[in-house]
CSV table of C-alpha atoms in Angstrom, one decimal:
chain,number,residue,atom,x,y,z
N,1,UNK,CA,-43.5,-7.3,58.4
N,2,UNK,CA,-42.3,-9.8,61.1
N,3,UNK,CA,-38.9,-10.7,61.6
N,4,UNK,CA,-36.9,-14.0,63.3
N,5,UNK,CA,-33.7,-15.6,63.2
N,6,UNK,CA,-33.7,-19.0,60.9
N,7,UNK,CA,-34.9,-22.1,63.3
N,8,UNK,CA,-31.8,-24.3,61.7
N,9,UNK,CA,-28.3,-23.4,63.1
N,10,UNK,CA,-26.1,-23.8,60.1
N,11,UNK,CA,-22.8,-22.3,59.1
N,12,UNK,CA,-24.3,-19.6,56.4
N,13,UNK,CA,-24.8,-16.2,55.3
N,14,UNK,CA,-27.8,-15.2,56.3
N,15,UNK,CA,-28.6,-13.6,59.7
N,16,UNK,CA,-32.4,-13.6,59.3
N,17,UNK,CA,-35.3,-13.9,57.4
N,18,UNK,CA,-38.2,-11.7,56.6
N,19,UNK,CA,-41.9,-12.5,56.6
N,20,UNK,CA,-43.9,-10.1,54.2
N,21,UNK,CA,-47.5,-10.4,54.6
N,22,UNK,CA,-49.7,-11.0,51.3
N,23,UNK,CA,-53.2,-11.7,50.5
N,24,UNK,CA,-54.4,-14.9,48.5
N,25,UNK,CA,-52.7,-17.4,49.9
N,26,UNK,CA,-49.4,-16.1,48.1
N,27,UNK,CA,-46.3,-18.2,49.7
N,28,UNK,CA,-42.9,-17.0,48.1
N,29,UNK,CA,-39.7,-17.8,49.3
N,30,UNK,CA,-36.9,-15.1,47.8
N,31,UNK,CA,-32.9,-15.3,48.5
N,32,UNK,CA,-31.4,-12.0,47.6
N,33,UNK,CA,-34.2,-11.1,45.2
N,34,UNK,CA,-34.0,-14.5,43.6
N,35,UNK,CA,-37.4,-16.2,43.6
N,36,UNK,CA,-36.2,-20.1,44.9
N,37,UNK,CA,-40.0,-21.1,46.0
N,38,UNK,CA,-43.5,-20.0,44.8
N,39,UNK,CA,-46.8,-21.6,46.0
N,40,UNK,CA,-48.8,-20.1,43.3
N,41,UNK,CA,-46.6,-21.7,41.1
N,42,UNK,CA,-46.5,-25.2,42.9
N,43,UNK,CA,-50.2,-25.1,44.0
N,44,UNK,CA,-48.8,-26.4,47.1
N,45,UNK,CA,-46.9,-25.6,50.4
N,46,UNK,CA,-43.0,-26.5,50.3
N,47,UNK,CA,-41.9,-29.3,52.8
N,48,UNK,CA,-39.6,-27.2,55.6
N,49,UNK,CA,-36.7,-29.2,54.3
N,50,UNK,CA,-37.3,-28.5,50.5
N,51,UNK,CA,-36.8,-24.6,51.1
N,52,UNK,CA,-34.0,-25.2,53.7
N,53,UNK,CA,-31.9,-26.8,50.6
N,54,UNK,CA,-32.8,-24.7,48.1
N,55,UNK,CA,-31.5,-21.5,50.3
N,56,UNK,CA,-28.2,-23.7,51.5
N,57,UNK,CA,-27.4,-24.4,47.4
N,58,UNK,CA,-27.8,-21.1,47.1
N,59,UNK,CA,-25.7,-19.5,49.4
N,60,UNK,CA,-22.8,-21.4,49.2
């Protein structure tokens, strides 16, 4: 497991995220347990800005 501090400085809840290695090519995105972005469900990456949203609905 690997973790950083979000590369976008704003005003929210979250003091870091958390990388959790997988095989497959799996790419999830969770908030809180909350599944807010799947790969294997998209069959693509997200665009940075598309999971930075998603996260700031959620946490406001």
């Amino acid at each position: 497991m690997k973790r950083f501090k979000p590369a976008v400085k704003q005003p929210h809840p979250i003091s870091g995220i958390e990388l959790v290695p997988s095989g497959g090519g799996v790419f999830d995105v969770e908030v809180d347990g909350q599944l807010v972005y799947s790969k294997f469900q998209t069959g693509r990456h997200a665009e940075h800005e598309e999971v930075l949203e998603t996260i700031s609905r959620i946490v406001r």
